[in-house]
Coordinates of C-alpha atoms in Angstrom, one line a residue:
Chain A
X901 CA 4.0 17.3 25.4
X902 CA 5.4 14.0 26.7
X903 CA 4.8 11.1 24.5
X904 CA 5.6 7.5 25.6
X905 CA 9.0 6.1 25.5
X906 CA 11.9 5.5 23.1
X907 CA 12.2 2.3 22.0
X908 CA 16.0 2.5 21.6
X909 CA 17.2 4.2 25.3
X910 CA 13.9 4.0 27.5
X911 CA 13.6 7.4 27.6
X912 CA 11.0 9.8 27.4
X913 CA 9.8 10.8 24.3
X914 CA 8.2 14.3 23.4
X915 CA 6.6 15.5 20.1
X916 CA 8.6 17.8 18.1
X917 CA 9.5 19.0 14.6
X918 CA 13.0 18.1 13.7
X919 CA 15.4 20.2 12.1
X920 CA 14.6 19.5 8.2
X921 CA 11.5 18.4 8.8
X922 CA 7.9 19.9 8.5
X923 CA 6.1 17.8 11.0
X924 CA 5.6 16.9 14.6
X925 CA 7.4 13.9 14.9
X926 CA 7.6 11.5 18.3
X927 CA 11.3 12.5 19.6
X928 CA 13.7 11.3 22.7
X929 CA 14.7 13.6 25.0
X930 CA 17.2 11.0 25.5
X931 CA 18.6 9.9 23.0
X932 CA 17.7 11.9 20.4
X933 CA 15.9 9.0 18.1
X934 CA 13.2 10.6 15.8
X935 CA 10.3 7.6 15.6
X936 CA 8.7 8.0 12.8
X937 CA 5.0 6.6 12.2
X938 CA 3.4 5.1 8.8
X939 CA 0.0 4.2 7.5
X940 CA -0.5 0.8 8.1
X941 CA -1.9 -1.4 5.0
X942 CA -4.8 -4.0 5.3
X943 CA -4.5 -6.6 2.9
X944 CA -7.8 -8.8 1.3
X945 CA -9.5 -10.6 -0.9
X946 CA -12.9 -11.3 -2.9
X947 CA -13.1 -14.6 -3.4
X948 CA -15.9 -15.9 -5.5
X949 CA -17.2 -19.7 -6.5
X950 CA -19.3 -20.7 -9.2
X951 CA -20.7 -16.4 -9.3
X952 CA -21.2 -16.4 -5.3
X953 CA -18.6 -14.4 -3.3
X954 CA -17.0 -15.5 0.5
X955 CA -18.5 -13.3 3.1
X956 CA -17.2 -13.9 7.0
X957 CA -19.2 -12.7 10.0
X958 CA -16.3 -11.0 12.5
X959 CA -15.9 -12.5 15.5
X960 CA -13.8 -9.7 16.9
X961 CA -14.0 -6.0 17.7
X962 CA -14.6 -3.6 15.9
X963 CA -18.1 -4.6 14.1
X964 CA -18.5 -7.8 15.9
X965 CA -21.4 -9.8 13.8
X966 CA -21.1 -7.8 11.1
X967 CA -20.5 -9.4 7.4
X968 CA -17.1 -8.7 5.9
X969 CA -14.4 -9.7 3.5
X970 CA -11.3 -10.8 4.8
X971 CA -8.5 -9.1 5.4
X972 CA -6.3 -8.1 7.8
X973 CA -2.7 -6.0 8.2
X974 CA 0.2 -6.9 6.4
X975 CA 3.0 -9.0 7.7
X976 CA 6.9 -7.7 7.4
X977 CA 9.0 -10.0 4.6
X978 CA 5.7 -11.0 2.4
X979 CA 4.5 -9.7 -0.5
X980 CA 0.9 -8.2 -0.7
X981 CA -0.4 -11.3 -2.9
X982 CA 1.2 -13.1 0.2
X983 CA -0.7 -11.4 2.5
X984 CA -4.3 -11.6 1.0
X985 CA -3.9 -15.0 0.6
X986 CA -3.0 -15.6 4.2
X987 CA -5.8 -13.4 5.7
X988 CA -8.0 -15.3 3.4
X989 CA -6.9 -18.9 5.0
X990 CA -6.6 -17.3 8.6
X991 CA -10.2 -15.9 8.5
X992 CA -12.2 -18.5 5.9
X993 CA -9.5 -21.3 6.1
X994 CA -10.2 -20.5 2.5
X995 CA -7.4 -21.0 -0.2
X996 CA -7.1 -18.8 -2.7
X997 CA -6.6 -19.7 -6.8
X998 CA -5.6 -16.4 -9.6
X999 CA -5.8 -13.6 -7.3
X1000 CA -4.8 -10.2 -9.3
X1001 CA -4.9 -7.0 -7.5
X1002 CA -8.2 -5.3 -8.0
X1003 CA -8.5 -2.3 -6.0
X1004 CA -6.5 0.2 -3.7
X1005 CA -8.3 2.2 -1.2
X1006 CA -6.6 4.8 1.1
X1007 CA -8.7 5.6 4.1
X1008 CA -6.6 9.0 5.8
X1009 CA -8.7 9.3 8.6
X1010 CA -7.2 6.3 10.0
X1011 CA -3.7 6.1 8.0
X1012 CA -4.5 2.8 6.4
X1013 CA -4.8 1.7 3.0
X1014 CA -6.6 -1.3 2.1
X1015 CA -5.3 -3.7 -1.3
X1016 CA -8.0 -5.7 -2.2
X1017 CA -7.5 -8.6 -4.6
X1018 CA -9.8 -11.2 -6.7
X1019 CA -9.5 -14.4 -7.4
X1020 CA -11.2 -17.7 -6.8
X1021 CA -12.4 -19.8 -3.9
X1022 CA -10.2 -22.7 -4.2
X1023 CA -13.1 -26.1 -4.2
X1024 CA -15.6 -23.7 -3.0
X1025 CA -14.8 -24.3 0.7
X1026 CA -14.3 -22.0 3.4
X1027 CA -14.8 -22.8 6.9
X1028 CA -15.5 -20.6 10.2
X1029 CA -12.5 -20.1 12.8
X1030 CA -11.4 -17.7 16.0
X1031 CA -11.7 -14.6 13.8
X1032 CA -15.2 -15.7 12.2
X1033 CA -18.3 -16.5 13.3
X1034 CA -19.9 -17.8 10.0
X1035 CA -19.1 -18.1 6.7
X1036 CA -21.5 -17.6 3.5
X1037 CA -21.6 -17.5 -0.1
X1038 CA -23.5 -14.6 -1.5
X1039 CA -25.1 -14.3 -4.9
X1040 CA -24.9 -10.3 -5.5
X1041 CA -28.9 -10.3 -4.8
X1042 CA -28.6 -11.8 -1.4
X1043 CA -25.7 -9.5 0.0
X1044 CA -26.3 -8.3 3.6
X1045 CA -25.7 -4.5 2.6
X1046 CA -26.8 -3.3 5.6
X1047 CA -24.8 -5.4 7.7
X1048 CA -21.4 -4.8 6.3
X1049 CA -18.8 -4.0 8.6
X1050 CA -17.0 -1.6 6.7
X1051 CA -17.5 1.1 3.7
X1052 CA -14.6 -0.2 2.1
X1053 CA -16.3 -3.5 2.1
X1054 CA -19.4 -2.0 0.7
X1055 CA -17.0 0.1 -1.8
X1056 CA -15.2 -3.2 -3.1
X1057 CA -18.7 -5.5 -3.5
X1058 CA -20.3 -1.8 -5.2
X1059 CA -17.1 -2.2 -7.2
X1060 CA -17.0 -5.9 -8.6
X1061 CA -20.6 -6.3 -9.2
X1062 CA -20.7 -3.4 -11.3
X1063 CA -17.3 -4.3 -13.1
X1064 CA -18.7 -8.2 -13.2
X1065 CA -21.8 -6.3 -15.2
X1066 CA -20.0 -4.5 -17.3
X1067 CA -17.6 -7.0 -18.2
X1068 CA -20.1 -10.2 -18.3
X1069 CA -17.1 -12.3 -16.1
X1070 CA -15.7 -12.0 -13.0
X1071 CA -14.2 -8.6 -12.7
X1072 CA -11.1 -9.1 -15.2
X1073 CA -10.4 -5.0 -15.7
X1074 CA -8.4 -2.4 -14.5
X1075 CA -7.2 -1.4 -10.4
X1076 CA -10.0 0.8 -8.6
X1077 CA -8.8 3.4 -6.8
X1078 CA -10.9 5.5 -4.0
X1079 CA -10.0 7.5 -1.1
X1080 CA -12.8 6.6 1.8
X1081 CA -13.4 9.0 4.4
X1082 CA -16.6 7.6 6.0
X1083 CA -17.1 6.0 9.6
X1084 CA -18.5 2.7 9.7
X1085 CA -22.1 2.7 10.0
X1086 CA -22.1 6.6 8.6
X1087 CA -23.2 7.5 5.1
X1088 CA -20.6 6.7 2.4
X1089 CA -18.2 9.3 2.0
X1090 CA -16.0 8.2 -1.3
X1091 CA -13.6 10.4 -3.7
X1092 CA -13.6 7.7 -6.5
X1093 CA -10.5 8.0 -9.3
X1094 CA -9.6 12.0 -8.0
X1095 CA -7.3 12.7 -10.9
X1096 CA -5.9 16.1 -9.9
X1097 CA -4.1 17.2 -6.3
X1098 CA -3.6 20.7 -5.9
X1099 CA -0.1 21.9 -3.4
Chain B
X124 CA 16.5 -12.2 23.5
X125 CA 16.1 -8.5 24.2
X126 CA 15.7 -6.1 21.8
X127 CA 14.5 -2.4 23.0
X128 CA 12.1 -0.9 24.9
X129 CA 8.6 -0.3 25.6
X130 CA 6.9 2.9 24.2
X131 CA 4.4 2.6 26.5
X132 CA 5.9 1.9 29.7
X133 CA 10.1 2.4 29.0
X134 CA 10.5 -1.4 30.2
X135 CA 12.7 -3.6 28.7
X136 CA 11.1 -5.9 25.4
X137 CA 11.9 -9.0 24.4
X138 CA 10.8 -11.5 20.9
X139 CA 8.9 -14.2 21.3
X140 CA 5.3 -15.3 20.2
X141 CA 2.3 -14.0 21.9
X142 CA -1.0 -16.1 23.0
X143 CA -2.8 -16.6 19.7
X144 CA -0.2 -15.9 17.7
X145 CA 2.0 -17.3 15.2
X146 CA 4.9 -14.8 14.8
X147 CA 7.7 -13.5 17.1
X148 CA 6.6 -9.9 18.2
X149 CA 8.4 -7.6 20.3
X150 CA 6.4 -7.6 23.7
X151 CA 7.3 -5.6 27.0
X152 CA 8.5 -7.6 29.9
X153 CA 7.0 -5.2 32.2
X154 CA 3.7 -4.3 30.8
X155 CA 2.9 -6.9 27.8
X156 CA 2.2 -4.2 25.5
X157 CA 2.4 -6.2 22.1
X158 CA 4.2 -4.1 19.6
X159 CA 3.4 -4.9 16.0
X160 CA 6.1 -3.8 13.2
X161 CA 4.3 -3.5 10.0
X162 CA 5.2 -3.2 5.9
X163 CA 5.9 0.9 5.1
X164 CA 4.4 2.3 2.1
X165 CA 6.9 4.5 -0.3
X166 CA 4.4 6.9 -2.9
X167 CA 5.8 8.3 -6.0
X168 CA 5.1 9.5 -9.0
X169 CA 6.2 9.3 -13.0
X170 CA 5.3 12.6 -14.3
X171 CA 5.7 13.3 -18.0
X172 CA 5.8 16.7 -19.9
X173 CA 5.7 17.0 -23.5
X174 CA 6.9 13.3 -24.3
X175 CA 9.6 13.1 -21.2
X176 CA 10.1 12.0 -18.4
X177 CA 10.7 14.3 -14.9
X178 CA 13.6 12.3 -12.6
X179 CA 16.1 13.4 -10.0
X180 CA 19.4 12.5 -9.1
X181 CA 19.7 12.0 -5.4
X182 CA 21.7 14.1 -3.1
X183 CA 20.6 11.8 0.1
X184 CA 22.0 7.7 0.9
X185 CA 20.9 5.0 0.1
X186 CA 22.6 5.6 -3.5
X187 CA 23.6 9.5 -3.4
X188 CA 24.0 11.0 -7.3
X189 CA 22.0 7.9 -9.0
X190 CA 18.9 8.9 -10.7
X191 CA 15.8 8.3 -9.3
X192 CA 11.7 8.8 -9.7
X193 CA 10.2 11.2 -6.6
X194 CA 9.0 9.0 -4.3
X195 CA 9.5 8.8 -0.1
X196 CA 7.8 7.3 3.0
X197 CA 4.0 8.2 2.8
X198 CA 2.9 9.5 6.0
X199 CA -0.1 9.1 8.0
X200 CA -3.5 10.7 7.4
X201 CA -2.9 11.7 3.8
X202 CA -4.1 9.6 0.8
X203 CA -1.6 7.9 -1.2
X204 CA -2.1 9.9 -4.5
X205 CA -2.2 13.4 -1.7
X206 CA 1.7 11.8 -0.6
X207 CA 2.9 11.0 -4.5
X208 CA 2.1 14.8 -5.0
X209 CA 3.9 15.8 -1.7
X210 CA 7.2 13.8 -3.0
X211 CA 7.2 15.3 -6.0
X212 CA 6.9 18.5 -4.8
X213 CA 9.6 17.8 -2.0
X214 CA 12.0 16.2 -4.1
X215 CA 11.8 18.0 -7.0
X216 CA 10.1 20.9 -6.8
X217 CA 7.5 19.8 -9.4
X218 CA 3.7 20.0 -9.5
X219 CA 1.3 17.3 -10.6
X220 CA -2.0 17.1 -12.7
X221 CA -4.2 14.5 -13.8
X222 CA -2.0 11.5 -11.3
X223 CA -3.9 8.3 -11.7
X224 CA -2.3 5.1 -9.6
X225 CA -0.2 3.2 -12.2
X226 CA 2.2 0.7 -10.6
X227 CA 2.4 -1.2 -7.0
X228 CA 5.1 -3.0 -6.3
X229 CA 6.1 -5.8 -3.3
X230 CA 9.6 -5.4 -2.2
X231 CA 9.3 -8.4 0.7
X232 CA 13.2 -8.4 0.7
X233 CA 12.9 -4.8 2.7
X234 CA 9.5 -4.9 3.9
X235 CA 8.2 -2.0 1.8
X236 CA 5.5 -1.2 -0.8
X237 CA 5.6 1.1 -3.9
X238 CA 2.4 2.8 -5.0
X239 CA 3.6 4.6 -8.2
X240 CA 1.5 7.4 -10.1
X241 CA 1.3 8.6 -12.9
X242 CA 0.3 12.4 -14.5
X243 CA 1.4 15.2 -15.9
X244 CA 4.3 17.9 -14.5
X245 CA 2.5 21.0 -14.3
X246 CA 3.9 23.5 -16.7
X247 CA 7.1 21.0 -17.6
X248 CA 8.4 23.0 -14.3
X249 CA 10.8 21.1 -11.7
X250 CA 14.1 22.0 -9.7
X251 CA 16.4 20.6 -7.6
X252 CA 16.5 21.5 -4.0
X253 CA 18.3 19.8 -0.7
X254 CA 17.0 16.0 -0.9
X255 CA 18.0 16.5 -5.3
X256 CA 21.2 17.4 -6.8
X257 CA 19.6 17.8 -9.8
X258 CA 16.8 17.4 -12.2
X259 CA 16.2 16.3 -15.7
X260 CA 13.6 15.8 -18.3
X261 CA 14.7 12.4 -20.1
X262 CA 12.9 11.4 -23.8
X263 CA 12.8 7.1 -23.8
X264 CA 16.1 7.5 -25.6
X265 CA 18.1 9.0 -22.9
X266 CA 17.2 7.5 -20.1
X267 CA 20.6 6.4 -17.4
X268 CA 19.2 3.0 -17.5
X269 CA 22.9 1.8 -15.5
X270 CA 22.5 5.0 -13.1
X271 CA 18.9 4.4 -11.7
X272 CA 18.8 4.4 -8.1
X273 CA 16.7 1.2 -7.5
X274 CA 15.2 -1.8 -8.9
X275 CA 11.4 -0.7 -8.7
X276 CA 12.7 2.8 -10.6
X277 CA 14.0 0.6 -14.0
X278 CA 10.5 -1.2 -13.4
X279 CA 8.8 1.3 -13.2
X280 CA 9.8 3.2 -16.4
X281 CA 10.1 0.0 -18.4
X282 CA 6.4 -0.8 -17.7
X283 CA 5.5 2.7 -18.5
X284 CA 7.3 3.0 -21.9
X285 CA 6.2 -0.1 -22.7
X286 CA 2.7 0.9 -22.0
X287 CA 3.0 4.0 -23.8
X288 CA 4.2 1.9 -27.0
X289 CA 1.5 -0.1 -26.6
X290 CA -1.3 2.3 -26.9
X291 CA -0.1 5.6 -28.5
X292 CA -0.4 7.5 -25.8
X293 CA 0.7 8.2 -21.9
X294 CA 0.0 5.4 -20.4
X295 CA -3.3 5.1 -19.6
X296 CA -4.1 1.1 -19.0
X297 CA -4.0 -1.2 -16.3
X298 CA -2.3 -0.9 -12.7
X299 CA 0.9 -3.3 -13.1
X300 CA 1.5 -5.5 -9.8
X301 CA 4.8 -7.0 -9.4
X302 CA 6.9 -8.3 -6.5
X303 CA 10.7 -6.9 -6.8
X304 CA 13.0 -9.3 -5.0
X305 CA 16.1 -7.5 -6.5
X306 CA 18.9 -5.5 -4.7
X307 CA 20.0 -1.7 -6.2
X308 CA 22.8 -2.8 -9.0
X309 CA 22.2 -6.1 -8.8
X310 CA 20.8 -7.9 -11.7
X311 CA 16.4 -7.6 -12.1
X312 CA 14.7 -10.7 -10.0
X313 CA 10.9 -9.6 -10.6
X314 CA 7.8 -11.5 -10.5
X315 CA 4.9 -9.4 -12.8
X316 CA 1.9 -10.4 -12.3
X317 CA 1.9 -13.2 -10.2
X318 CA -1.3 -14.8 -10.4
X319 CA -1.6 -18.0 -7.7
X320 CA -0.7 -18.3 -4.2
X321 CA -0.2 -21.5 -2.8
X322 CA -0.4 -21.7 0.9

């Protein structure tokens, strides 16, 4: 099956298993060049200010006008904490204070995996840009649950309320870990702390 | 400057920074097809029998015949804890029980993750097959520390003795988060728990 184009020669790529390998890979019929192709990671953050936590409204597709956190895919040459912190100020022109990574989510349905991490809203202020219509503060009582844009936005809120109860102070324990399988909009679909994987 | 081609079109790409943007992407000069390049995620896994430690001695570059934790590129549409139990599999021939994620690690220096669990090797079983010259069970004592492979490996098995020390047991605490700036056999530069970002 022809497949696109190789980004070293130009020439036309097919899908094939290599020798050595298990799995239909993108190959030139050219050159030769296997491409290889890798989940892609979304990095975030929950920021929260005096027990309310930053919410953005998307201005972009998918989910436009839905509520979400933000994040967004990873950069080359910066670090994960690098990233969050970025996505934070590019969608909330919110800065970020003590961010620690607080949970990892892979979604395999779409190879990406989501790192979420908490900290504080730096000054409490956030601001609305390209990427967002609207920004809010949410007490946990006031969340728009049924406009979130994504069920590893409701999974990480779920997630930090309940750890914030348990804890009595802004979620401070250990990394969740969750594979999501749902579709936006569909009924959660979550395999929360699987502990066993059977080849 | 040009630098490839297309994979949608085969036309000729060049860098420079798109409408919107604030990074050089490579974009076709043809078609305008934007082509992001994105961090790649590396899933492992520290698997412990009776007291010791499972690792393998690679038979692949980078660093052929230094020791090494199971770990490779994760691929798509499997969950990062379904890919650590692929590698170790793969790589050593070893089955895993009761994996929980333990470690994740920025390397920004190469543009890659590592998502590091750990669990259990089934049966204490493991062999070495075509990516492995060989595999060993190690007790804290007998570990190569000047033969590991890479930086996050020596990390990685530092945290989790010191872990194990700590509370009496396999490790069974917190996920560590720590960028890795270092080069293989160059001296540790490591950042643990980095805690602000300023941007």
């Amino acid at each position: 099956m022809s497949d696109g184009f190789c980004t070293e020669c130009g020439g036309g790529c097919i899908q094939q298993i290599p020798d050595g390998d298990n799995r239909l890979r993108r190959v030139c019929t050219r050159c030769a060049t296997i491409h290889y192709e890798n989940p892609k990671n979304v990095v975030g953050c929950l920021l929260e200010w005096e027990g309310r936590v930053l919410l953005c409204k998307r201005a972009i597709e998918p989910r436009h006008g839905f509520w979400t956190l933000p994040a967004g895919f990873m950069e080359n040459e910066e670090s994960l904490m690098e990233g969050a912190a970025r996505e934070a100020f590019e969608e909330a022109t919110a800065k970020s204070d003590d961010l620690r990574l607080f949970a990892v989510y892979s979604l395999p349905r779409i190879s990406q995996i989501y790192l979420m991490f908490a900290g504080q809203l730096r000054d409490g202020f956030a601001k609305a840009n390209e990427e967002t219509l609207e920004v809010g503060l949410f007490d946990e009582a006031d969340i728009p649950w049924d406009t979130l844009a994504f069920p590893v936005v409701t999974e990480t809120l779920t997630h930090y309320f309940k750890d914030r109860k348990q804890n009595g102070k802004p979620a401070s324990t250990g990394v969740h870990y969750a594979d999501i399988h749902s579709r936006p909009g569909a009924p959660l679909d979550i395999v929360r702390h699987p502990s066993i994987v059977d080849l």
